[in-house]
CSV table of C-alpha atoms in Angstrom, one decimal:
chain,number,residue,atom,x,y,z
E,1,UNK,CA,0.0,0.0,0.0
E,2,UNK,CA,1.4,3.3,-1.0
E,3,UNK,CA,1.1,6.3,1.3
E,4,UNK,CA,-1.0,8.0,-1.3
E,5,UNK,CA,-3.5,5.2,-1.0
E,6,UNK,CA,-3.5,5.3,2.7
E,7,UNK,CA,-4.3,9.0,2.8
E,8,UNK,CA,-7.0,8.5,0.3
E,9,UNK,CA,-8.6,5.8,2.5
E,10,UNK,CA,-8.2,8.0,5.5
E,11,UNK,CA,-9.9,11.0,3.9
E,12,UNK,CA,-12.8,8.9,2.5
E,13,UNK,CA,-13.4,7.1,5.8
E,14,UNK,CA,-13.4,10.5,7.6
E,15,UNK,CA,-15.8,11.9,5.0
E,16,UNK,CA,-18.2,8.9,5.4
E,17,UNK,CA,-18.0,9.3,9.2
E,18,UNK,CA,-18.9,13.0,9.0
E,19,UNK,CA,-21.8,12.2,6.6
E,20,UNK,CA,-23.1,9.7,9.2
E,21,UNK,CA,-22.9,12.4,11.9
E,22,UNK,CA,-24.6,15.0,9.8
E,23,UNK,CA,-27.4,12.5,9.1
E,24,UNK,CA,-27.9,12.1,12.8
E,25,UNK,CA,-28.5,15.8,13.1
E,26,UNK,CA,-31.2,15.8,10.4
E,27,UNK,CA,-34.4,14.3,11.8
E,28,UNK,CA,-36.1,12.6,8.9
E,29,UNK,CA,-38.1,10.2,11.1
E,30,UNK,CA,-41.4,12.1,10.7
E,31,UNK,CA,-41.7,11.0,7.1
E,32,UNK,CA,-41.3,7.3,7.7
E,33,UNK,CA,-40.0,6.1,11.1
E,34,UNK,CA,-36.4,4.9,10.7
E,35,UNK,CA,-35.9,6.6,7.4
E,36,UNK,CA,-32.5,7.9,6.5
E,37,UNK,CA,-31.0,9.9,3.7
E,38,UNK,CA,-28.0,7.6,3.2
E,39,UNK,CA,-25.4,10.4,2.8
E,40,UNK,CA,-22.6,8.0,3.8
E,41,UNK,CA,-23.5,6.0,0.7
E,42,UNK,CA,-22.2,8.8,-1.5
E,43,UNK,CA,-18.7,7.9,-0.3
E,44,UNK,CA,-19.2,4.2,-0.8
E,45,UNK,CA,-20.7,4.6,-4.3
E,46,UNK,CA,-17.9,7.0,-5.3
E,47,UNK,CA,-15.3,4.6,-3.9
E,48,UNK,CA,-16.9,1.7,-5.8
E,49,UNK,CA,-16.6,3.6,-9.1
E,50,UNK,CA,-13.3,5.3,-8.5
E,51,UNK,CA,-11.2,2.9,-6.5
E,52,UNK,CA,-12.8,-0.5,-6.8
E,53,UNK,CA,-15.0,-3.0,-5.0
E,54,UNK,CA,-12.5,-4.1,-2.4
E,55,UNK,CA,-11.6,-0.6,-1.4
E,56,UNK,CA,-15.3,0.5,-1.2
E,57,UNK,CA,-16.1,-2.5,1.0
E,58,UNK,CA,-13.2,-1.6,3.4
E,59,UNK,CA,-14.4,2.0,3.7
E,60,UNK,CA,-18.0,1.0,4.3
E,61,UNK,CA,-17.1,-1.5,7.0
E,62,UNK,CA,-14.6,0.8,8.8
E,63,UNK,CA,-17.2,3.5,8.8
E,64,UNK,CA,-19.8,1.2,10.4
E,65,UNK,CA,-17.4,0.2,13.1
E,66,UNK,CA,-16.4,3.7,13.9
E,67,UNK,CA,-19.9,5.1,13.9
E,68,UNK,CA,-21.1,2.2,15.9
E,69,UNK,CA,-18.5,2.7,18.6
E,70,UNK,CA,-18.9,6.5,18.6
E,71,UNK,CA,-22.7,7.0,18.5
E,72,UNK,CA,-24.3,3.6,18.9
E,73,UNK,CA,-23.8,0.3,20.5
E,74,UNK,CA,-23.5,-3.4,19.6
E,75,UNK,CA,-27.2,-3.5,18.9
E,76,UNK,CA,-27.2,-0.6,16.4
E,77,UNK,CA,-24.1,-2.0,14.8
E,78,UNK,CA,-25.8,-5.2,13.9
E,79,UNK,CA,-28.4,-3.2,12.0
E,80,UNK,CA,-25.8,-1.2,10.3
E,81,UNK,CA,-23.8,-4.3,9.3
E,82,UNK,CA,-26.9,-6.0,7.9
E,83,UNK,CA,-27.8,-3.0,5.8
E,84,UNK,CA,-24.3,-2.1,4.9
E,85,UNK,CA,-23.1,-5.6,3.8
E,86,UNK,CA,-26.3,-6.4,1.9
E,87,UNK,CA,-26.4,-3.1,0.1
E,88,UNK,CA,-22.7,-3.3,-0.7
E,89,UNK,CA,-22.9,-6.8,-2.2
E,90,UNK,CA,-25.9,-5.8,-4.4
E,91,UNK,CA,-24.1,-2.6,-5.6
E,92,UNK,CA,-20.9,-4.4,-6.4
E,93,UNK,CA,-22.8,-7.1,-8.4
E,94,UNK,CA,-25.0,-4.5,-10.1
E,95,UNK,CA,-21.9,-2.5,-11.1
E,96,UNK,CA,-20.2,-5.6,-12.5
E,97,UNK,CA,-23.1,-6.9,-14.6
E,98,UNK,CA,-23.2,-3.4,-16.1
E,99,UNK,CA,-26.9,-3.2,-16.6
E,100,UNK,CA,-27.4,-0.1,-14.6
E,101,UNK,CA,-25.8,3.4,-14.4
E,102,UNK,CA,-24.4,4.7,-11.2
E,103,UNK,CA,-28.0,5.9,-10.3
E,104,UNK,CA,-29.5,2.4,-10.6
E,105,UNK,CA,-26.6,1.0,-8.6
E,106,UNK,CA,-27.2,3.6,-5.8
E,107,UNK,CA,-31.0,2.9,-5.9
E,108,UNK,CA,-30.3,-0.9,-5.5
E,109,UNK,CA,-28.0,-0.1,-2.6
E,110,UNK,CA,-30.6,2.0,-0.9
E,111,UNK,CA,-33.3,-0.6,-1.4
E,112,UNK,CA,-31.3,-3.5,-0.1
E,113,UNK,CA,-30.1,-1.4,2.9
E,114,UNK,CA,-33.7,-1.2,4.0
E,115,UNK,CA,-34.4,-4.8,3.3
E,116,UNK,CA,-31.4,-5.8,5.4
E,117,UNK,CA,-32.3,-3.6,8.3
E,118,UNK,CA,-36.0,-4.6,8.4
E,119,UNK,CA,-35.0,-8.2,8.1
E,120,UNK,CA,-32.8,-8.0,11.2
E,121,UNK,CA,-35.5,-6.1,13.0
E,122,UNK,CA,-38.1,-8.7,12.3
E,123,UNK,CA,-35.6,-11.4,13.4
E,124,UNK,CA,-34.5,-9.6,16.6
E,125,UNK,CA,-37.9,-8.2,17.7
E,126,UNK,CA,-39.8,-11.3,16.4
E,127,UNK,CA,-42.5,-9.1,15.0
E,128,UNK,CA,-43.7,-9.7,11.5
E,129,UNK,CA,-45.8,-6.6,11.4
E,130,UNK,CA,-42.6,-4.6,10.8
E,131,UNK,CA,-42.8,-5.7,7.2
E,132,UNK,CA,-45.7,-3.2,6.8
E,133,UNK,CA,-43.1,-0.5,6.9
E,134,UNK,CA,-41.1,-1.9,4.0
E,135,UNK,CA,-43.2,-0.4,1.1
E,136,UNK,CA,-43.0,3.0,2.7
E,137,UNK,CA,-39.3,2.7,3.4
E,138,UNK,CA,-38.5,1.3,-0.1
E,139,UNK,CA,-40.5,4.2,-1.7
E,140,UNK,CA,-38.4,6.7,0.2
E,141,UNK,CA,-35.3,4.6,-0.7
E,142,UNK,CA,-36.1,5.2,-4.4
E,143,UNK,CA,-36.0,8.9,-3.8
E,144,UNK,CA,-32.9,9.0,-1.7
E,145,UNK,CA,-31.2,6.4,-3.9
E,146,UNK,CA,-31.7,8.5,-7.1
E,147,UNK,CA,-30.5,11.6,-5.2
E,148,UNK,CA,-27.4,10.0,-3.9
E,149,UNK,CA,-26.8,8.4,-7.3
E,150,UNK,CA,-26.9,11.8,-9.1
E,151,UNK,CA,-24.5,13.3,-6.5
E,152,UNK,CA,-22.3,10.2,-6.9
E,153,UNK,CA,-22.3,10.5,-10.7
E,154,UNK,CA,-21.3,14.2,-10.6
E,155,UNK,CA,-18.6,13.5,-8.1
E,156,UNK,CA,-17.0,10.6,-9.9
E,157,UNK,CA,-16.9,12.6,-13.1
E,158,UNK,CA,-15.1,15.4,-11.4
E,159,UNK,CA,-12.8,13.3,-9.2
E,160,UNK,CA,-11.7,10.9,-11.9
E,161,UNK,CA,-8.7,13.0,-12.9
E,162,UNK,CA,-7.5,13.5,-9.3
E,163,UNK,CA,-7.8,9.8,-8.5
E,164,UNK,CA,-5.8,8.8,-11.6
E,165,UNK,CA,-3.0,11.0,-10.3
E,166,UNK,CA,-3.1,9.2,-7.0
E,167,UNK,CA,-2.7,5.7,-8.4
D,1,UNK,CA,-29.5,7.4,-16.4
D,2,UNK,CA,-29.9,4.2,-18.4
D,3,UNK,CA,-33.2,2.6,-19.5
D,4,UNK,CA,-32.7,-0.2,-17.0
D,5,UNK,CA,-32.5,2.4,-14.2
D,6,UNK,CA,-35.9,3.7,-15.1
D,7,UNK,CA,-37.3,0.2,-15.4
D,8,UNK,CA,-36.0,-0.7,-12.0
D,9,UNK,CA,-37.3,2.5,-10.4
D,10,UNK,CA,-40.7,2.1,-12.0
D,11,UNK,CA,-41.1,-1.5,-11.1
D,12,UNK,CA,-40.2,-1.0,-7.4
D,13,UNK,CA,-42.4,2.2,-7.2
D,14,UNK,CA,-45.4,0.3,-8.6
D,15,UNK,CA,-44.9,-2.6,-6.2
D,16,UNK,CA,-44.5,-0.2,-3.3
D,17,UNK,CA,-47.5,1.9,-4.1
D,18,UNK,CA,-49.5,-1.3,-4.8
D,19,UNK,CA,-48.7,-2.7,-1.4
D,20,UNK,CA,-49.3,0.6,0.4
D,21,UNK,CA,-52.7,0.7,-1.4
D,22,UNK,CA,-53.4,-2.9,-0.3
D,23,UNK,CA,-52.4,-2.1,3.3
D,24,UNK,CA,-54.6,1.0,3.2
D,25,UNK,CA,-57.7,-0.8,1.9
D,26,UNK,CA,-57.4,-3.6,4.3
D,27,UNK,CA,-57.1,-1.4,7.4
D,28,UNK,CA,-59.6,-2.4,10.1
D,29,UNK,CA,-60.1,-0.7,13.4
D,30,UNK,CA,-58.3,-2.7,16.1
D,31,UNK,CA,-59.5,-3.6,19.5
D,32,UNK,CA,-56.5,-4.8,21.4
D,33,UNK,CA,-53.0,-3.4,22.1
D,34,UNK,CA,-50.2,-5.9,22.7
D,35,UNK,CA,-46.8,-4.8,23.9
D,36,UNK,CA,-43.8,-7.1,23.4
D,37,UNK,CA,-40.3,-6.6,24.8
D,38,UNK,CA,-37.6,-8.5,23.0
D,39,UNK,CA,-40.2,-10.6,21.3
D,40,UNK,CA,-41.8,-11.7,24.5
D,41,UNK,CA,-45.4,-10.5,25.4
D,42,UNK,CA,-45.2,-7.9,28.1
D,43,UNK,CA,-48.8,-6.8,28.3
D,44,UNK,CA,-52.1,-7.1,26.5
D,45,UNK,CA,-54.9,-4.6,26.9
D,46,UNK,CA,-58.0,-3.1,25.4
D,47,UNK,CA,-57.7,-0.2,23.1
D,48,UNK,CA,-61.1,1.2,24.4
D,49,UNK,CA,-59.8,1.7,27.9
D,50,UNK,CA,-58.1,5.0,28.6
D,51,UNK,CA,-54.8,4.5,30.5
D,52,UNK,CA,-51.1,5.1,30.6
D,53,UNK,CA,-48.8,2.2,30.8
D,54,UNK,CA,-45.2,2.2,32.0
D,55,UNK,CA,-43.1,-0.2,30.1
D,56,UNK,CA,-40.0,-1.0,32.2
D,57,UNK,CA,-37.1,-2.7,30.5
D,58,UNK,CA,-33.9,-3.1,32.4
D,59,UNK,CA,-33.0,0.4,33.4
D,60,UNK,CA,-35.3,2.1,30.9
D,61,UNK,CA,-38.8,3.4,30.9
D,62,UNK,CA,-41.2,4.0,28.1
D,63,UNK,CA,-44.6,5.5,28.7
D,64,UNK,CA,-47.5,4.5,26.4
D,65,UNK,CA,-50.8,6.3,26.6
D,66,UNK,CA,-54.1,4.9,25.4
D,67,UNK,CA,-56.7,7.5,24.9
D,68,UNK,CA,-59.9,7.7,22.8
D,69,UNK,CA,-59.1,4.5,21.0
D,70,UNK,CA,-55.6,5.6,20.0
D,71,UNK,CA,-52.2,4.4,21.4
D,72,UNK,CA,-49.2,6.7,21.5
D,73,UNK,CA,-45.8,6.6,23.0
D,74,UNK,CA,-45.6,9.8,25.0
D,75,UNK,CA,-42.2,9.3,26.8
D,76,UNK,CA,-39.1,7.3,26.3
D,77,UNK,CA,-35.6,7.7,27.8
D,78,UNK,CA,-33.9,6.5,24.6
D,79,UNK,CA,-31.5,8.8,22.7
D,80,UNK,CA,-33.2,8.7,19.3
D,81,UNK,CA,-36.9,9.4,20.3
D,82,UNK,CA,-38.1,7.8,17.1
D,83,UNK,CA,-40.9,6.0,18.9
D,84,UNK,CA,-42.2,9.2,20.6
D,85,UNK,CA,-42.3,10.9,17.2
D,86,UNK,CA,-44.3,8.1,15.7
D,87,UNK,CA,-48.0,8.8,14.9
D,88,UNK,CA,-50.7,7.5,17.2
D,89,UNK,CA,-52.0,4.1,16.2
D,90,UNK,CA,-55.5,2.5,16.1
D,91,UNK,CA,-55.8,0.3,13.1
D,92,UNK,CA,-55.1,-3.4,13.1
D,93,UNK,CA,-51.5,-4.2,12.2
D,94,UNK,CA,-50.1,-0.7,13.0
D,95,UNK,CA,-47.2,-0.6,15.4
D,96,UNK,CA,-44.9,1.7,17.3
D,97,UNK,CA,-41.4,0.4,17.6
D,98,UNK,CA,-38.7,1.4,20.0
D,99,UNK,CA,-35.5,-0.1,18.6
D,100,UNK,CA,-33.1,0.7,21.4
D,101,UNK,CA,-35.3,-0.8,24.1
D,102,UNK,CA,-36.6,-3.6,21.8
D,103,UNK,CA,-40.3,-2.7,22.4
D,104,UNK,CA,-43.0,-3.3,19.9
D,105,UNK,CA,-46.5,-2.0,20.4
D,106,UNK,CA,-49.0,-3.5,18.0
D,107,UNK,CA,-52.7,-3.2,17.4
D,108,UNK,CA,-54.6,-6.5,17.1
D,109,UNK,CA,-58.2,-7.3,16.8
D,110,UNK,CA,-59.9,-9.8,19.1
D,111,UNK,CA,-60.1,-12.6,16.5
D,112,UNK,CA,-56.4,-12.5,15.7
D,113,UNK,CA,-55.5,-12.8,19.3
D,114,UNK,CA,-57.8,-15.8,19.7
D,115,UNK,CA,-56.3,-17.5,16.7
D,116,UNK,CA,-52.8,-16.9,18.1
D,117,UNK,CA,-54.0,-18.3,21.4
D,118,UNK,CA,-55.0,-21.6,19.7
D,119,UNK,CA,-51.8,-21.8,17.8
D,120,UNK,CA,-49.8,-21.3,21.0
């Protein structure tokens, strides 16, 4: 690992961490309980397109651990991991099969993040009625997914040159 | 945006709106409130009886109020306060969830509870 790569990783993890923090300051719960913007996913999506799948995965996981220890607990970390891993896997596959643009990839990530979290909630709280939230959450995920995808597309376009210099 | 993106978004949107519509049409007034903590039944009560219930879990307290046929979480000592900000509930299948304390408050109707009783 070159020092350039290490600093890139550090900056991106820090950025994802700050996005998670900002998200905590914006209460979106009144729309749908448990709803989130998914700002941190901007970093993961960009990393997936600019650096590669392995790198994006590392950034996503490090962020979850850091945010979990700073603002949450073991319990919230399980939810984050379930959403984060599932959403990452789908985004990586979706990018590889090349059927979708960065917006479609981001939307799939947002959708699967919710599926993962509701899945864990149903399992942990043993309440199937939680599935009633899924259509509302997924509808919101479409909106936030498109939004994050558009931001991600613009950022990757602009950052491409800089990243090439780094490698 | 590719054509596939639009197909994906439209299909998911239609499915979601369809199921929201389905949930909306099938809404029935509930009669019972059941409170579970960590998946275990904590208390079951009538929705018609006005009352406030303290739900004690370990060192935490949530206060649920039942008034005029609606249940609402009015207080919780959790950091996120998502449950307190949730709307009041009265229809069958609606729920209030407090993730940090693993509390789920659900509206049932009498029949459903009986069926569950048999199954148990």
